[in-house]
Coordinates of C-alpha atoms and ligand atoms in Angstrom, one line a residue:
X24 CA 0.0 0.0 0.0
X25 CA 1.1 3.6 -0.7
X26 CA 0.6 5.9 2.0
X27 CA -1.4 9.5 1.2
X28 CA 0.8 12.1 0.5
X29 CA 0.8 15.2 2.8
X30 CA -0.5 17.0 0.0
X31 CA -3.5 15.1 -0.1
X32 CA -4.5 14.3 3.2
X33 CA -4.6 18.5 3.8
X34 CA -6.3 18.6 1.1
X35 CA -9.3 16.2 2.5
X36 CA -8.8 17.4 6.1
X37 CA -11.5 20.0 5.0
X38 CA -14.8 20.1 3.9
X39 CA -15.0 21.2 -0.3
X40 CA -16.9 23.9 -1.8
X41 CA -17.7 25.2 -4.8
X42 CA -16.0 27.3 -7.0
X43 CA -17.9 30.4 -8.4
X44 CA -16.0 33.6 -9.1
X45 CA -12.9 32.8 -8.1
X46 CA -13.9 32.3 -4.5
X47 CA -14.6 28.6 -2.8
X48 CA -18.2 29.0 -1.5
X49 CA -21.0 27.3 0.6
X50 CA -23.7 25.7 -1.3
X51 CA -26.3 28.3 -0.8
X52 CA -28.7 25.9 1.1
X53 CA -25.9 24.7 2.9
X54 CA -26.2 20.9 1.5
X55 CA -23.4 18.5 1.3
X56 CA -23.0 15.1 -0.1
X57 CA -20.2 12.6 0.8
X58 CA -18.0 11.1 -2.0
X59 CA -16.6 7.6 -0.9
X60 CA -13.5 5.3 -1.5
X61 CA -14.8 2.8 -3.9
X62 CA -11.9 0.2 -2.6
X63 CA -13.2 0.1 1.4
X64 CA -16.6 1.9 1.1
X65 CA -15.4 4.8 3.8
X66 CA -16.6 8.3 3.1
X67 CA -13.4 10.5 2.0
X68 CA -14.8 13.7 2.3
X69 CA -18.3 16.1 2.2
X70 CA -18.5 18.5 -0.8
X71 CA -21.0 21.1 -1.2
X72 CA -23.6 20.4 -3.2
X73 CA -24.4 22.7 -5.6
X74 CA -28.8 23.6 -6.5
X75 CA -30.2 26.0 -9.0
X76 CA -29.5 29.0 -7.1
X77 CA -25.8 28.6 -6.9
X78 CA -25.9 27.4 -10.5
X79 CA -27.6 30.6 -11.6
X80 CA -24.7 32.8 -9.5
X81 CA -22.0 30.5 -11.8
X82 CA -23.4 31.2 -15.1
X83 CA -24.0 35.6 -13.7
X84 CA -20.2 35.6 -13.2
X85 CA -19.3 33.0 -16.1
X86 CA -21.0 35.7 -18.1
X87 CA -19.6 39.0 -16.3
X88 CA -16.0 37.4 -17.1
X89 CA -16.9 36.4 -20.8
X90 CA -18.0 40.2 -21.4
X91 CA -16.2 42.5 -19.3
X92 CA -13.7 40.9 -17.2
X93 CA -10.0 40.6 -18.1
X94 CA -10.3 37.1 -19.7
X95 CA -12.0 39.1 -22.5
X96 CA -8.8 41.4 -23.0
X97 CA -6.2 38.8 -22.3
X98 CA -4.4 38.5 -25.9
X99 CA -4.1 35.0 -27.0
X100 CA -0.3 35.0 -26.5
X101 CA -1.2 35.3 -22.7
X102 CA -3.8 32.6 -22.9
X103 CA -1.1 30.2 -24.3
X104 CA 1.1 30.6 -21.5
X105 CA -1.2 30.5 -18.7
X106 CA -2.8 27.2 -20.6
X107 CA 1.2 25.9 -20.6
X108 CA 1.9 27.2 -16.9
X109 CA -1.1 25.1 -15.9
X110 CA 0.4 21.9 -17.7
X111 CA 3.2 22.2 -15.5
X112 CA 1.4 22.6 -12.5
X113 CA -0.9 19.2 -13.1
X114 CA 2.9 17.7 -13.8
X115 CA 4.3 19.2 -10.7
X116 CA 1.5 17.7 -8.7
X117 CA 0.8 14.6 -10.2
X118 CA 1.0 12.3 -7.9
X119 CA -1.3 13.9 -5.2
X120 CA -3.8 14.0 -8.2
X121 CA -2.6 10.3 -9.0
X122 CA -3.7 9.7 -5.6
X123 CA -6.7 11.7 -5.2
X124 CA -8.0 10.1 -8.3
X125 CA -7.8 6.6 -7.2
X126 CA -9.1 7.3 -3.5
X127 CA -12.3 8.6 -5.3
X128 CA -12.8 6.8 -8.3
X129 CA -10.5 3.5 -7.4
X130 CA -8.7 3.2 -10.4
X131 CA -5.3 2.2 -9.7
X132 CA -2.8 5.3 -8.7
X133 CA -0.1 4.1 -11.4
X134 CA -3.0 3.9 -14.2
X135 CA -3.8 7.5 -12.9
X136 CA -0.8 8.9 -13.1
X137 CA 0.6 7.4 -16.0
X138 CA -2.6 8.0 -17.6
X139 CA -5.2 10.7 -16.6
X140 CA -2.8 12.7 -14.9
X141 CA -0.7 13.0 -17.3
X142 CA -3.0 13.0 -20.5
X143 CA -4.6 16.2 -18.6
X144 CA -1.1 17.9 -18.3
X145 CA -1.0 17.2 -21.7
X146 CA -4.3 18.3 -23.3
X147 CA -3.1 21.9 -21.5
X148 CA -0.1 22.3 -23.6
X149 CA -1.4 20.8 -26.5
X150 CA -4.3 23.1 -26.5
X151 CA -1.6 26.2 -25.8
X152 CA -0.4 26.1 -28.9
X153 CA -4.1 26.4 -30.7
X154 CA -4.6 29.5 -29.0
X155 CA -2.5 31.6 -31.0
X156 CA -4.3 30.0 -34.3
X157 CA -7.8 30.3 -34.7
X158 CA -7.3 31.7 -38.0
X159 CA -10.3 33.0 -40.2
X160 CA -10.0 33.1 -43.7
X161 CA -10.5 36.0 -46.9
X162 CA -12.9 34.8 -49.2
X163 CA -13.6 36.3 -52.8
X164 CA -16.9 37.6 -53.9
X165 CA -18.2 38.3 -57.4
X166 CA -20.4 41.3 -57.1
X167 CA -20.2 43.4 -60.9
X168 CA -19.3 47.1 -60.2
X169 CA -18.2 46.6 -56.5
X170 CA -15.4 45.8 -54.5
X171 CA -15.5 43.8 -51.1
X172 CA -13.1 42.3 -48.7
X173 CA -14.8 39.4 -47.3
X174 CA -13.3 37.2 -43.9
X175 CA -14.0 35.1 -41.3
X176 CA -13.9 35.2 -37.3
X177 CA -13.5 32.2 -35.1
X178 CA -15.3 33.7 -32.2
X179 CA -15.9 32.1 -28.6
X180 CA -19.5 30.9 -28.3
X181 CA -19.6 32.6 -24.7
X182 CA -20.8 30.6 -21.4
X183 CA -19.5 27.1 -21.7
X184 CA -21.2 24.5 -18.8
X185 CA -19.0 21.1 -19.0
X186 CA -20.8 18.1 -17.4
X187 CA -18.8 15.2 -16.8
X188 CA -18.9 11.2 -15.8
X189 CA -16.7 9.9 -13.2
X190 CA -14.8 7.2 -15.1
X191 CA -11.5 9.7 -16.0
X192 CA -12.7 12.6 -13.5
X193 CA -10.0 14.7 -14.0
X194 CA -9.4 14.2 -17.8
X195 CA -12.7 14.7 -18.6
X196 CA -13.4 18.0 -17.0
X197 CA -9.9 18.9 -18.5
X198 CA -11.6 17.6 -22.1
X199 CA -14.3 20.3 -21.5
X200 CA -12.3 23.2 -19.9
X201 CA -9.1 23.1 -22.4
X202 CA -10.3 23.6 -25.4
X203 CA -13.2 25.7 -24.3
X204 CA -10.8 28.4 -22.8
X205 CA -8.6 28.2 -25.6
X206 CA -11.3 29.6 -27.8
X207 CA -12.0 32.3 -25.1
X208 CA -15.1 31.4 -23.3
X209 CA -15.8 30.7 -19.3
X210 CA -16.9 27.4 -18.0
X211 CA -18.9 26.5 -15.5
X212 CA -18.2 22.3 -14.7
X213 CA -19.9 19.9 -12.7
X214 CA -18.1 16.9 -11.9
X215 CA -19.9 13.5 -11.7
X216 CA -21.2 13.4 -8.0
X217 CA -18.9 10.3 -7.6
X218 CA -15.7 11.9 -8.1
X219 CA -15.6 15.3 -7.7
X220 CA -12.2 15.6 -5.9
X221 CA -9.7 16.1 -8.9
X222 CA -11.9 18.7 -10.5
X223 CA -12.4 20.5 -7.1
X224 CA -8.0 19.9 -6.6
X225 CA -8.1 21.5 -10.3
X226 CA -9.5 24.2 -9.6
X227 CA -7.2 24.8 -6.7
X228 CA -4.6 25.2 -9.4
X229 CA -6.4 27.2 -11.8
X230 CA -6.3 30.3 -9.7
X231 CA -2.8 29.4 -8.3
X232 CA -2.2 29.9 -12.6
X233 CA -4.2 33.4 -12.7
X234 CA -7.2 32.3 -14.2
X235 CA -9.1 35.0 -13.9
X236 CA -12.3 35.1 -12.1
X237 CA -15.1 33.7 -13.1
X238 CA -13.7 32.2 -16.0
X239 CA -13.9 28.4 -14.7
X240 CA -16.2 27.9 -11.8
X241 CA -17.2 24.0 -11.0
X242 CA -20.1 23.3 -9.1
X243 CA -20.1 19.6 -7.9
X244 CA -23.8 18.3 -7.6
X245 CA -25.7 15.0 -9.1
X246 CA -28.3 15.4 -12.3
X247 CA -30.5 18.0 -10.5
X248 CA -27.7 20.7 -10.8
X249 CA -26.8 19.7 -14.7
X250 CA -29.8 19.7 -15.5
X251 CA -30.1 23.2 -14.2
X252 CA -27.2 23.8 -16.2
X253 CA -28.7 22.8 -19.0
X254 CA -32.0 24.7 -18.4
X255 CA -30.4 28.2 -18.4
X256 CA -30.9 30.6 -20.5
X257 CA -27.7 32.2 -20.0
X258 CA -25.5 29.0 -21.1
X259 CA -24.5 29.2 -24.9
X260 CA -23.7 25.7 -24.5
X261 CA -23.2 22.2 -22.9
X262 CA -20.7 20.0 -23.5
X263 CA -21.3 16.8 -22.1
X264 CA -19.7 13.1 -21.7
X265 CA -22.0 10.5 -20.2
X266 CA -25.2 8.1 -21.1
X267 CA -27.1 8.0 -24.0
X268 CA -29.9 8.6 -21.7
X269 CA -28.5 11.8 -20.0
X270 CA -27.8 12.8 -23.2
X271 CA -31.2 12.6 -24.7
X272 CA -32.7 14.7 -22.2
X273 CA -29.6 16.8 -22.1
X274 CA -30.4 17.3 -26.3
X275 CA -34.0 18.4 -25.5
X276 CA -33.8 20.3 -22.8
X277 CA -31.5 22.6 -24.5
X278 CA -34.4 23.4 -26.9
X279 CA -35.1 26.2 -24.0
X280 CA -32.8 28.9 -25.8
X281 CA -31.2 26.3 -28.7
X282 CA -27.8 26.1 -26.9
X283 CA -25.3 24.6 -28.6
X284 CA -24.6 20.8 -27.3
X285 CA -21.7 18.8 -28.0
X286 CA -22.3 15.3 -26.5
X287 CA -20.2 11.8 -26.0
X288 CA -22.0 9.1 -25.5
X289 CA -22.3 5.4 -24.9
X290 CA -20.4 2.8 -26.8
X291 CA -19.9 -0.3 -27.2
X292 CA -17.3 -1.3 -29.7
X293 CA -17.3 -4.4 -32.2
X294 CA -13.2 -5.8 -31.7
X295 CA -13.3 -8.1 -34.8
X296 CA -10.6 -10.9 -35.3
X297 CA -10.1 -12.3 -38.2
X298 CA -8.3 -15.5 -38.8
X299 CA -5.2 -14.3 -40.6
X300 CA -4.3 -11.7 -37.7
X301 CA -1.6 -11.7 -35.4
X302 CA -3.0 -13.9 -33.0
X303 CA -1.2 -13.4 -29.8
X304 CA -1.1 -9.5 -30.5
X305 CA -4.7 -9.5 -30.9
X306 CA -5.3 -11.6 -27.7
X307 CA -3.6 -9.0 -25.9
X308 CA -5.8 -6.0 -27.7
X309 CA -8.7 -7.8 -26.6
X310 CA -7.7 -7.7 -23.4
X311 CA -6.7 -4.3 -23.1
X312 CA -9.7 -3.2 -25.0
X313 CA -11.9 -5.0 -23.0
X314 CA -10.5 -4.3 -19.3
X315 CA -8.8 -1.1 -19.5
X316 CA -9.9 1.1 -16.8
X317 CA -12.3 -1.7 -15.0
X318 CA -14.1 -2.1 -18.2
X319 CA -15.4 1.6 -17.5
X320 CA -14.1 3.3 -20.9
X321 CA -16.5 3.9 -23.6
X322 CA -14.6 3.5 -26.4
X323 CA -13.6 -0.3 -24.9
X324 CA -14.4 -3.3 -27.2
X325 CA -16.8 -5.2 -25.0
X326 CA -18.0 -7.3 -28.3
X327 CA -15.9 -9.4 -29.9
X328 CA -15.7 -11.1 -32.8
X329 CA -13.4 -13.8 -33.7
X330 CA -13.4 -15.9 -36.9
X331 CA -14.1 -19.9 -36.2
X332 CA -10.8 -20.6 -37.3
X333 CA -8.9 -19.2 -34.3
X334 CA -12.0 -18.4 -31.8
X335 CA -11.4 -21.3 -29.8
X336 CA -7.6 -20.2 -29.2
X337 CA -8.4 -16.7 -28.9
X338 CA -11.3 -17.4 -26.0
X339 CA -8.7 -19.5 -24.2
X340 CA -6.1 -16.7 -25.1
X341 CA -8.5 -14.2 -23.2
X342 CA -9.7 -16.3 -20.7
X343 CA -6.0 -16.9 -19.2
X344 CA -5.2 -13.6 -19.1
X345 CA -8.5 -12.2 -17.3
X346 CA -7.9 -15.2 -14.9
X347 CA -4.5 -13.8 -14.4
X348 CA -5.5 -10.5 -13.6
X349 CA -5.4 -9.4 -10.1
X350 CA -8.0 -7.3 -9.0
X351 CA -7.7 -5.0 -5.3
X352 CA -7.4 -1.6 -3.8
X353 CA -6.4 1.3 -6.3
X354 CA -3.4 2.0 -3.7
X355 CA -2.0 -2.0 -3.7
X356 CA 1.1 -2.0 -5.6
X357 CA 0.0 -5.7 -6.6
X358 CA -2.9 -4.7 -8.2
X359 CA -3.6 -4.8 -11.7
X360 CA -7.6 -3.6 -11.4
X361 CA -9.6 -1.8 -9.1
X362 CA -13.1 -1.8 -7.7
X363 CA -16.1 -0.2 -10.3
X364 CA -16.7 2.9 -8.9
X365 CA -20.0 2.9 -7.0
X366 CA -22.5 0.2 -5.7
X367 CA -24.6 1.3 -8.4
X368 CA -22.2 0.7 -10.8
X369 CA -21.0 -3.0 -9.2
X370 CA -24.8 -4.1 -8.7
X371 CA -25.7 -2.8 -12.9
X372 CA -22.7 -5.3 -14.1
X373 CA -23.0 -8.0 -11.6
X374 CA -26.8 -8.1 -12.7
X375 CA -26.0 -8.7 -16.4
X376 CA -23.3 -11.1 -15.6
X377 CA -26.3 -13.1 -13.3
X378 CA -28.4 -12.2 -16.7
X379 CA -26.1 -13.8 -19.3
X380 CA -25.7 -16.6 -17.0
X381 CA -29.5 -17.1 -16.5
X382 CA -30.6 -17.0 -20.4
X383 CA -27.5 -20.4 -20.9
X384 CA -24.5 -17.7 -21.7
X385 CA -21.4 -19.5 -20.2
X386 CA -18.5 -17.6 -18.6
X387 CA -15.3 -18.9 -19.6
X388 CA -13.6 -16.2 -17.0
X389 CA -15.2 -14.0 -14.3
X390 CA -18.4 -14.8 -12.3
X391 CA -21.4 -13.8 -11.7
X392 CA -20.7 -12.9 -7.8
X393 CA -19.1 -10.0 -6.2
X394 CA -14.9 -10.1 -4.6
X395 CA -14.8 -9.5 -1.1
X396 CA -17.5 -8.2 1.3
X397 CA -15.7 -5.0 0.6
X398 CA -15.5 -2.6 -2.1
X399 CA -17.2 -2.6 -5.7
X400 CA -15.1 -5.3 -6.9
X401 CA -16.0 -7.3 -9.5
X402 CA -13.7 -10.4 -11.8
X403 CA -12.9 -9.4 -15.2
X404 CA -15.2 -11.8 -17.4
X405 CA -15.5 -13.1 -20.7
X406 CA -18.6 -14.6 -21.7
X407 CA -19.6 -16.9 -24.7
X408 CA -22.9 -18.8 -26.2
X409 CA -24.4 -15.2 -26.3
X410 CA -27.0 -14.4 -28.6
X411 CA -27.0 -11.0 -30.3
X412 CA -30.5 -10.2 -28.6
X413 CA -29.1 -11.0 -24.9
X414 CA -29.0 -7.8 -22.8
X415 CA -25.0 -8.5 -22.3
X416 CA -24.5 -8.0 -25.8
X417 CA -26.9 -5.1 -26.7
X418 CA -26.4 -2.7 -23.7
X419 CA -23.2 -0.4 -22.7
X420 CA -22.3 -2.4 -19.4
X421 CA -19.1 -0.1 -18.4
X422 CA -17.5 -3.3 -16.7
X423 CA -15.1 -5.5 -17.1
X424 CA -17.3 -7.7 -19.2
X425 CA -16.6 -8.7 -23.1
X426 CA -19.1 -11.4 -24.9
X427 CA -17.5 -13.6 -27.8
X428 CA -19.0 -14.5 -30.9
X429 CA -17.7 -16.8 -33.5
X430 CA -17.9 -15.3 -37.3
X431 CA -17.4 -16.8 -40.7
X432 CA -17.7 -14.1 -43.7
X433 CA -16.7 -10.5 -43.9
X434 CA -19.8 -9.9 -44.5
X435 CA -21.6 -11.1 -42.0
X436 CA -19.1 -9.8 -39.2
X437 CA -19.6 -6.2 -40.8
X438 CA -23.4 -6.5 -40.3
X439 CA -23.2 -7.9 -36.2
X440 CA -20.7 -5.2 -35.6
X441 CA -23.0 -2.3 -37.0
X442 CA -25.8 -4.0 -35.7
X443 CA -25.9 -1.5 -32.4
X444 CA -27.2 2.1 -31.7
X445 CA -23.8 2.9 -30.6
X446 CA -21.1 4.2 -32.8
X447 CA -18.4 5.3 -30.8
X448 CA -15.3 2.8 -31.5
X449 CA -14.7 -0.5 -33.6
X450 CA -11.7 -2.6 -34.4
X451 CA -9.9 -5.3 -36.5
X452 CA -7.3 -7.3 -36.6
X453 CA -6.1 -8.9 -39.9
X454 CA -2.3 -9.2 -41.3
X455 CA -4.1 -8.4 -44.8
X456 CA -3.9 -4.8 -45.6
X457 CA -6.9 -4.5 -47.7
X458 CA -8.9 -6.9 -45.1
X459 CA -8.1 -4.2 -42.6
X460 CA -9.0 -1.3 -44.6
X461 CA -11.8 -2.4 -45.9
X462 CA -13.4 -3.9 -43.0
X463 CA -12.2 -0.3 -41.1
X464 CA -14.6 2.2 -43.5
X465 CA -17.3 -0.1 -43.3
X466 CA -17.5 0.1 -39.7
X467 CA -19.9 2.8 -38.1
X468 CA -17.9 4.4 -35.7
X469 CA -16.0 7.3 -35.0
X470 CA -12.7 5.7 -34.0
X471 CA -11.8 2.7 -35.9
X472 CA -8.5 1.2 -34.9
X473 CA -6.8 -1.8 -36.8
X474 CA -4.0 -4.1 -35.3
X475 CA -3.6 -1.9 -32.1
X476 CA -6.6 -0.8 -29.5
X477 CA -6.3 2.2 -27.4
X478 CA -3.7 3.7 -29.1
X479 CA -4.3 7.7 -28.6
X480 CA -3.4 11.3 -28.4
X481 CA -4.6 14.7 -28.0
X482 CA -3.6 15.9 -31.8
X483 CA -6.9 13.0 -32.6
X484 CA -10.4 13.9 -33.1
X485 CA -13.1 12.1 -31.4
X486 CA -16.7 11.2 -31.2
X487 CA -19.6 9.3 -32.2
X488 CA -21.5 8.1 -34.8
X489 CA -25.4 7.4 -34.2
X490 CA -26.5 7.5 -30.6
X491 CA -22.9 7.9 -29.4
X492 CA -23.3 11.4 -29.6
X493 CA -22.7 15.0 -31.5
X494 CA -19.8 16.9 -32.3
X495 CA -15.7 15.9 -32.3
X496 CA -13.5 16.8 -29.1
X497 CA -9.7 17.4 -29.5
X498 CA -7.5 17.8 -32.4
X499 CA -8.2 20.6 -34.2
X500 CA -11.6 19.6 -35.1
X501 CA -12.1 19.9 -31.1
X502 CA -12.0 23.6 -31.2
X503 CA -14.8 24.2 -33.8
X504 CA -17.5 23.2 -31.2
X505 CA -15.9 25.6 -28.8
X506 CA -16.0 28.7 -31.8
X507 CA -18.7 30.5 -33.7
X508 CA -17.7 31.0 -37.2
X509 CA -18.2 34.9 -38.1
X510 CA -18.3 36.0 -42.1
X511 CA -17.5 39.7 -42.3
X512 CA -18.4 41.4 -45.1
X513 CA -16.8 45.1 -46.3
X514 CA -17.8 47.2 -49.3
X515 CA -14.5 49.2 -50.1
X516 CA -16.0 52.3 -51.3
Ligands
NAI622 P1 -24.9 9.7 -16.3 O1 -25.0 10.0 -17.8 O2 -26.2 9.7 -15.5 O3 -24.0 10.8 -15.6 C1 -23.0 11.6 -16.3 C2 -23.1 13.0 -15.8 O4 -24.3 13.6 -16.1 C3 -22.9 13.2 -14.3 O5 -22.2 14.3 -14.0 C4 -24.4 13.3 -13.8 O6 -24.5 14.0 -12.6 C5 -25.0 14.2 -14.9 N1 -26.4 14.1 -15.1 C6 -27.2 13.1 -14.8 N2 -28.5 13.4 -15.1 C7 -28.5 14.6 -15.7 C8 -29.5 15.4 -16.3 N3 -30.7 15.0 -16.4 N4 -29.1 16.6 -16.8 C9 -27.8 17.0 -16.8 N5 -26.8 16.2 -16.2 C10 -27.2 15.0 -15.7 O7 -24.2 8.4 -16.1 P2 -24.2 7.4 -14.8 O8 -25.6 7.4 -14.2 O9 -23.1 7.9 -13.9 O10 -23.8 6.0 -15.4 C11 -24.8 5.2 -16.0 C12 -24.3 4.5 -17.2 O11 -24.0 5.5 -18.2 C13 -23.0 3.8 -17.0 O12 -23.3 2.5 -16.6 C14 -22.5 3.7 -18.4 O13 -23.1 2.7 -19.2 C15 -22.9 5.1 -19.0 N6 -21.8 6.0 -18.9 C16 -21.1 6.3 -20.1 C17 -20.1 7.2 -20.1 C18 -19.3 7.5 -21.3 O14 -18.2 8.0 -21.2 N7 -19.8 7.3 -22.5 C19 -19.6 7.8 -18.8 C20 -20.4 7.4 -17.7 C21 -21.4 6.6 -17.8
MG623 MG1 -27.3 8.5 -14.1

């Protein structure tokens, strides 16, 4: 076990409030909910929780700092350095957020720091450089008898509210905040009320990084104080990461003043094997793609589909190494995977294990029953004789649970893959170029990957097809949710 770093425990020796105009305040009715250590079940701390009326005092001074404060002076040149100074900060702290991260959501510290820690620091200084570069264009016109000089604007689309899940806490409120300020509008977040800490620990550092007032305020709360979010009039737009259901209501909601909505859903991604691939490579794809981060990634393949020549080896491929994973406390250095990150979340996949196992599914790895009497711990599990109607196979799960499914023809593989409302991810493995290819663009998914899974950066766009949501986020595509696009037109007289 790692022991807590001074850093940290000061940091939840004291009850957390909200940030709203550059000051840490008291929910205005006072409430407070506790967020809890997903490894032992012990309450870490109680955060302020934030209703409609502390909402509506976010989005006045989001608004007073989009219009009139100094964030709406501040050159870009001095918006890429502060985004840069505060990519140093996340570095120079990243193992208190390492820590933090894993105490409240229970991913392993390691996988935190190595990953969301440092992904965030990351997405700060990748998004610097952008700053400088939101470039219009001149564009001609053909008007007989007159001249004009015709351009366009990138222009900040004002009062940003970021609403965020808890299975990368920190990364994603960094996924809404980066390039949101890099386009010049103010935020207001709210972190998932399961892991609020990082976000609240971020904010910390924001102002230590002059951030001006007002610019980011975060507001932990559960779906009462989104959805007041998202019922504002005085929000240009929400930016969310979370369920196809939340998102749904999210997407109508904003009808109220036809804010702008950018929205990540749901997935649940076809991995597709085909005989000729790289079998031991692709047995350890599978397994990354379908455990990584206790199964609770959206872009993990949870379906796979392995051609009859080499299922039976690639099931007993996967099998092995789920049985040899060992799962325990985000702060054991023997651990390999942590607990899910709520009883919600550990009784939801434990009930469609039971489910598969009920309707004659067999699990070759995994069961159907929880580890321990403490924490949300659950076996990583592999599951054959599904059916493509079974609930295990049709429904986002966001555990460490993957269904196999024998194929024969490309064909036929193509259809069961698209054969899903999501369209967030897909993959294939085949040592035949024009296999891969081929297979890859007939996918429906925003992030196809062939002979590798999770392989990522910041410079990449990405998003969903069908119910997996609107918009891109990152790359430079990210930025064009974050901009309204201004045509200027001059008669030169
Ligand atoms: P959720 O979609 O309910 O929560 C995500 C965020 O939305 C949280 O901050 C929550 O407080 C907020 N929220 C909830 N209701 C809202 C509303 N009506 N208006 C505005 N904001 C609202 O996800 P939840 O309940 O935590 O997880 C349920 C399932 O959703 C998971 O089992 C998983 O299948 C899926 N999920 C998918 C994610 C993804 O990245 N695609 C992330 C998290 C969950
Ligand atoms: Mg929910």
């Amino acid at each position: 076990m790692s022991d807590l770093l001074p850093a940290v425990r000061s940091f939840l020796s004291s009850p957390k409030q909200l940030l709203i105009d550059g000051d840490w305040v008291d929910a205005k009715d006072g409430r407070t909910f506790a967020t809890v250590n997903p490894s032992t079940e012990e309450t870490l701390v109680q955060v302020a929780q934030a209703s409609a009326v502390d909402v509506d005092r976010a989005v006045v001074a989001a608004r007073s700092a989009f219009e009139s404060g100094p964030w709406s002076r501040m050159t870009p040149r001095d918006r890429s350095h502060l985004l840069w100074r505060i990519g140093d900060l996340i570095e120079a702290h990243a193992d208190e957020f390492a820590q933090l991260e894993a105490l409240d959501n229970g991913k392993r510290v390691e996988a935190a720091r190595d990953g969301d820690v440092a992904v965030s620091a990351e997405l700060f200084r990748y998004f610097a450089g952008w700053a400088t570069k939101m470039e219009g264009t001149t564009i001609p016109m053909s008007v007989p008898g007159r001249e004009f000089h015709a351009y366009t604007r990138r222009e900040a689309v004002g009062v940003v509210a970021g609403i965020v899940p808890w299975n990368f806490p920190l990364l994603m409120a960094c996924f809404k905040i980066v390039p949101a300020i890099t386009a010049g509008n103010t935020v207001i977040l709210k972190p998932a009320e399961q892991t609020p800490l990082t976000a609240l620990r971020l904010g910390e550092l924001l102002l230590e990084a002059g951030v001006p007032a007002g610019v980011v305020n975060i507001l932990p709360g559960f779906g009462d104080t989104g959805a007041a979010l998202v019922d504002h009039h005085g929000v240009d737009k929400v930016a969310f990461t979370g369920s196809t259901e939340v998102g749904k209501k999210i997407a109508a909601a904003a009808s109220v003043n036809l804010k702008k909505v950018s929205l990540e859903l749901g997935g649940k991604a076809p991995n597709i094997i085909f005989n000729d691939a790289d079998i031991d490579a692709a047995i350890a794809g599978a397994v990354l793609g379908g455990y990584f981060n206790e199964g609770q990634c959206c872009v993990n393949g949870s379906r796979l589909y392995v051609q009859r020549g080499v299922f039976d080896r690639v099931v007993e491929g996967v099998a092995a190494a789920a049985r040899a994973i060992t799962v325990g406390d985000g702060f054991d250095a023997n651990s390999q995977m942590g607990p899910l990150v709520s009883q919600e979340q550990h009784e939801k996949v434990l009930g469609y294990i039971r489910g598969a196992v009920r309707d004659g599914a067999v699990l070759n790895a995994g069961s159907a029953d929880a580890i321990g009497d403490r924490g949300f711990f659950v076996a990583p599990t592999l599951i054959t004789g599904v059916t493509e109607q079974m609930a295990v196979q049709t429904d986002e799960i966001f555990g460490p649970v993957v269904t196999a499914i024998p194929f024969d023809t490309e064909d036929e593989v193509v259809a069961a893959a698209n054969n899903t409302v999501y369209g967030l991810a897909a993959g294939v493995w085949s040592n035949n170029i024009g296999t891969a290819h081929r297979v890859g663009a007939r996918l429906r998914a925003g992030t196809v990957w062939l002979n590798t899974w999770h392989a990522d950066d910041v410079t990449l766009p990405r998003g969903g097809f069908k119910q997996s949501g609107w918009g891109r986020e990152l790359g430079s595509f990210g930025l064009d949710d974050y901009t309204e696009l201004k045509t200027v037109i001059a008669e030169l007289r």
